[in-house]
């Protein structure tokens, strides 16, 4: 998804690149040292290439607060990890959603932007998300719940009413995304697709915390996927 946005902004003249684009990624705190190092290198490459190409991207990495962290809740407070059949996945909200929303609100306050889209004057920002209908039945239901229409790539944000969500890969399959990435080889912001595939393997489009059929069978897979979202 970041590649799509990068290519689109690159086609604009320097005079048209007036709005900062904030790319947010979340580190949930259960990564291996190797994955942490890879994420750090990747974010550095993205920012360096944005600067070299005169693109208005600003990279942010967010983390959960101590009392939101996985280990504090599971080990410190004895909260049961969500099972594979659980309808309430507190890990997503605590480890990713809350840190992301705090940063988004901070960005909006600092930028003091309002009504950034002429045809949607009630929105103060656009959030690009790499969500896809094919990910899971739960994801598809969530997308359909907030989408503006069945064939639209736009949707309403669940909590922040002044944010319009844009889901450009909504109708793509995982295989289609991989084929597009592999065809590029080297992404425009300096990330090598082959190295990325080695780092993430088959879990490229999956949650970094794996759960079995019940909490006792919970397995924490120590990795995280980098999901870029642009807040325009």
Coordinates of C-alpha atoms in Angstrom, one line a residue:
X1 CA 0.0 0.0 0.0
X2 CA 2.8 2.4 0.8
X3 CA 4.2 1.7 -2.7
X4 CA 0.9 2.8 -4.3
X5 CA 0.9 6.0 -2.3
X6 CA 4.6 6.6 -2.9
X7 CA 4.2 6.2 -6.7
X8 CA 1.2 8.5 -6.7
X9 CA 2.9 11.3 -4.8
X10 CA 6.0 10.9 -6.9
X11 CA 4.0 11.9 -10.0
X12 CA 3.1 15.2 -8.5
X13 CA 5.2 18.3 -9.1
X14 CA 7.2 19.7 -6.2
X15 CA 4.7 22.6 -6.0
X16 CA 1.9 20.1 -5.5
X17 CA 3.5 18.2 -2.7
X18 CA 2.1 20.6 0.0
X19 CA 0.7 18.3 2.6
X20 CA 2.8 16.2 5.0
X21 CA 2.1 12.4 4.8
X22 CA 2.6 10.6 8.1
X23 CA 3.5 6.9 7.9
X24 CA 2.7 5.1 11.1
X25 CA 3.9 1.7 12.1
X26 CA 3.4 -0.1 15.4
X27 CA 5.8 -2.2 17.4
X28 CA 3.8 -4.4 19.8
X29 CA 6.7 -5.3 22.0
X30 CA 7.0 -9.1 21.3
X31 CA 9.5 -8.9 18.5
X32 CA 12.8 -10.8 18.4
X33 CA 15.9 -8.6 18.4
X34 CA 16.4 -9.6 14.7
X35 CA 13.0 -8.4 13.8
X36 CA 13.4 -5.2 15.8
X37 CA 16.6 -4.4 14.0
X38 CA 15.0 -5.1 10.6
X39 CA 12.1 -2.8 11.4
X40 CA 14.5 -0.1 12.4
X41 CA 16.5 -0.4 9.2
X42 CA 13.4 -0.4 7.1
X43 CA 12.0 2.8 8.7
X44 CA 15.3 4.5 8.3
X45 CA 15.4 3.6 4.6
X46 CA 11.9 4.9 4.1
X47 CA 12.7 8.3 5.7
X48 CA 16.1 8.6 4.0
X49 CA 14.6 7.9 0.5
X50 CA 11.7 10.3 1.1
X51 CA 14.1 13.0 1.9
X52 CA 16.3 12.3 -1.1
X53 CA 13.3 12.2 -3.4
X54 CA 11.7 15.4 -1.9
X55 CA 8.6 13.5 -0.9
X56 CA 6.6 14.8 2.2
X57 CA 6.7 11.5 4.1
X58 CA 7.3 11.5 7.9
X59 CA 7.9 8.2 9.5
X60 CA 6.6 7.4 13.0
X61 CA 6.9 4.3 15.1
X62 CA 4.4 3.9 18.0
X63 CA 4.5 1.5 21.0
X64 CA 1.9 0.7 23.6
X65 CA 2.1 2.2 27.0
X66 CA 3.6 0.0 29.8
X67 CA 0.1 -0.8 31.2
X68 CA -1.1 -1.6 27.7
X69 CA 1.8 -4.0 26.9
X70 CA 1.2 -7.7 26.3
X71 CA 3.6 -8.8 29.1
X72 CA 2.2 -6.4 31.7
X73 CA -1.3 -7.7 31.0
X74 CA -0.6 -11.4 30.7
X75 CA 2.2 -11.8 33.3
X76 CA 1.7 -8.8 35.5
X77 CA -2.1 -8.8 35.7
X78 CA -2.9 -12.4 34.8
X79 CA -5.1 -11.4 31.8
X80 CA -5.8 -14.4 29.7
X81 CA -4.5 -14.2 26.1
X82 CA -7.2 -14.1 23.5
X83 CA -7.9 -17.6 22.1
X84 CA -8.4 -18.4 18.4
X85 CA -12.2 -18.4 18.9
X86 CA -12.3 -15.2 21.1
X87 CA -14.6 -12.4 19.9
X88 CA -12.8 -9.9 22.1
X89 CA -9.2 -9.6 21.0
X90 CA -7.9 -7.1 23.6
X91 CA -4.4 -7.5 22.1
X92 CA -5.3 -5.6 18.9
X93 CA -6.9 -2.7 20.8
X94 CA -4.1 -2.4 23.4
X95 CA -1.1 -3.1 21.3
X96 CA -2.0 -1.4 18.0
X97 CA -5.2 0.6 17.9
X98 CA -4.7 2.8 21.0
X99 CA -1.1 3.7 20.3
X100 CA -2.0 4.5 16.7
X101 CA -4.9 6.7 17.6
X102 CA -2.9 8.6 20.2
X103 CA -0.4 9.5 17.6
X104 CA -3.0 10.4 15.0
X105 CA -4.7 12.8 17.4
X106 CA -1.3 14.3 18.3
X107 CA -0.6 14.8 14.6
X108 CA -4.0 16.5 13.9
X109 CA -3.5 18.8 16.9
X110 CA 0.0 19.8 15.8
X111 CA -0.9 20.3 12.2
X112 CA -4.2 22.1 13.0
X113 CA -5.7 20.9 9.7
X114 CA -9.4 21.0 9.1
X115 CA -11.6 20.1 6.1
X116 CA -8.8 18.8 4.0
X117 CA -11.0 17.2 1.4
X118 CA -13.3 19.5 -0.6
X119 CA -16.0 17.0 -1.3
X120 CA -15.9 15.7 2.3
X121 CA -15.7 18.9 4.4
X122 CA -16.4 17.0 7.7
X123 CA -13.1 15.2 7.6
X124 CA -9.8 16.6 8.9
X125 CA -7.6 13.8 7.6
X126 CA -7.4 10.7 5.4
X127 CA -6.1 7.4 6.8
X128 CA -4.9 4.9 4.3
X129 CA -5.1 1.3 5.5
X130 CA -3.9 -2.0 4.0
X131 CA -7.0 -3.9 5.0
X132 CA -8.4 -6.5 2.6
X133 CA -11.7 -8.4 2.5
X134 CA -9.8 -11.7 2.0
X135 CA -7.9 -11.5 5.3
X136 CA -10.6 -13.1 7.3
X137 CA -14.4 -13.3 7.9
X138 CA -13.9 -11.0 10.9
X139 CA -12.0 -8.4 8.8
X140 CA -14.5 -8.5 6.0
X141 CA -17.3 -7.9 8.4
X142 CA -15.5 -5.0 10.0
X143 CA -14.8 -3.4 6.5
X144 CA -18.4 -3.9 5.4
X145 CA -19.7 -2.4 8.7
X146 CA -17.9 0.9 8.1
X147 CA -17.7 1.2 4.3
X148 CA -19.5 4.0 2.5
X149 CA -20.8 1.6 -0.1
X150 CA -20.1 -2.0 -1.3
X151 CA -17.9 -0.9 -4.2
X152 CA -16.3 2.1 -2.5
X153 CA -12.7 2.1 -1.3
X154 CA -13.6 4.7 1.3
X155 CA -15.0 4.0 4.8
X156 CA -15.7 5.7 8.1
X157 CA -13.4 5.4 11.0
X158 CA -14.7 3.4 13.9
X159 CA -13.8 5.9 16.6
X160 CA -12.5 9.1 15.0
X161 CA -15.4 10.7 13.2
X162 CA -13.2 13.4 11.6
X163 CA -11.1 10.8 9.8
X164 CA -11.9 9.3 6.4
X165 CA -10.4 5.9 5.7
X166 CA -9.1 4.9 2.3
X167 CA -8.6 1.2 1.6
X168 CA -6.9 0.9 -1.8
X169 CA -6.1 -2.8 -1.6
X170 CA -9.5 -3.8 -0.2
X171 CA -10.4 -6.1 -3.1
X172 CA -7.0 -7.7 -3.6
X173 CA -6.0 -11.2 -2.5
X174 CA -2.8 -11.9 -0.7
X175 CA -1.4 -13.7 -3.7
X176 CA -2.1 -10.6 -5.9
X177 CA -0.3 -8.4 -3.5
X178 CA 2.7 -10.7 -3.3
X179 CA 2.9 -10.9 -7.1
X180 CA 2.8 -7.1 -7.4
X181 CA 5.5 -6.8 -4.8
X182 CA 7.8 -9.5 -6.3
X183 CA 7.4 -8.0 -9.7
X184 CA 8.8 -4.7 -8.4
X185 CA 11.8 -6.4 -6.7
X186 CA 13.1 -3.3 -5.1
X187 CA 10.4 -1.0 -3.7
X188 CA 10.7 2.8 -4.4
X189 CA 11.6 3.6 -0.8
X190 CA 14.6 1.2 -0.8
X191 CA 13.1 -2.0 0.7
X192 CA 14.1 -5.2 -1.0
X193 CA 11.1 -7.5 -1.4
X194 CA 13.1 -10.7 -1.3
X195 CA 14.6 -9.7 2.1
X196 CA 11.2 -8.7 3.3
X197 CA 9.7 -12.1 2.3
X198 CA 12.6 -13.9 4.2
X199 CA 11.9 -11.8 7.3
X200 CA 8.1 -12.4 7.4
X201 CA 7.7 -15.7 5.6
X202 CA 4.2 -17.0 5.3
X203 CA 3.0 -14.7 8.1
X204 CA 3.3 -11.5 6.0
X205 CA -0.4 -10.8 6.2
X206 CA -1.1 -12.3 9.6
X207 CA -1.3 -11.1 13.1
X208 CA 2.0 -11.1 15.0
X209 CA 0.5 -12.8 18.0
X210 CA -0.7 -16.4 17.3
X211 CA -3.4 -18.0 19.3
X212 CA -4.5 -21.6 19.4
X213 CA -8.0 -23.0 20.0
X214 CA -7.9 -22.0 23.7
X215 CA -5.8 -19.8 25.9
X216 CA -3.7 -22.7 27.3
X217 CA -2.5 -23.5 23.7
X218 CA -1.6 -19.9 23.1
X219 CA 1.6 -19.4 21.1
X220 CA 3.3 -16.1 20.8
X221 CA 4.9 -15.8 17.4
X222 CA 7.7 -13.2 18.0
X223 CA 7.3 -11.0 15.0
X224 CA 5.4 -8.0 13.7
X225 CA 4.3 -6.9 10.3
X226 CA 5.0 -3.3 9.3
X227 CA 1.8 -1.7 8.2
X228 CA 2.2 1.7 6.8
X229 CA -0.7 4.1 7.0
X230 CA -0.7 7.6 5.7
X231 CA -2.4 10.4 7.6
X232 CA -2.8 13.2 5.0

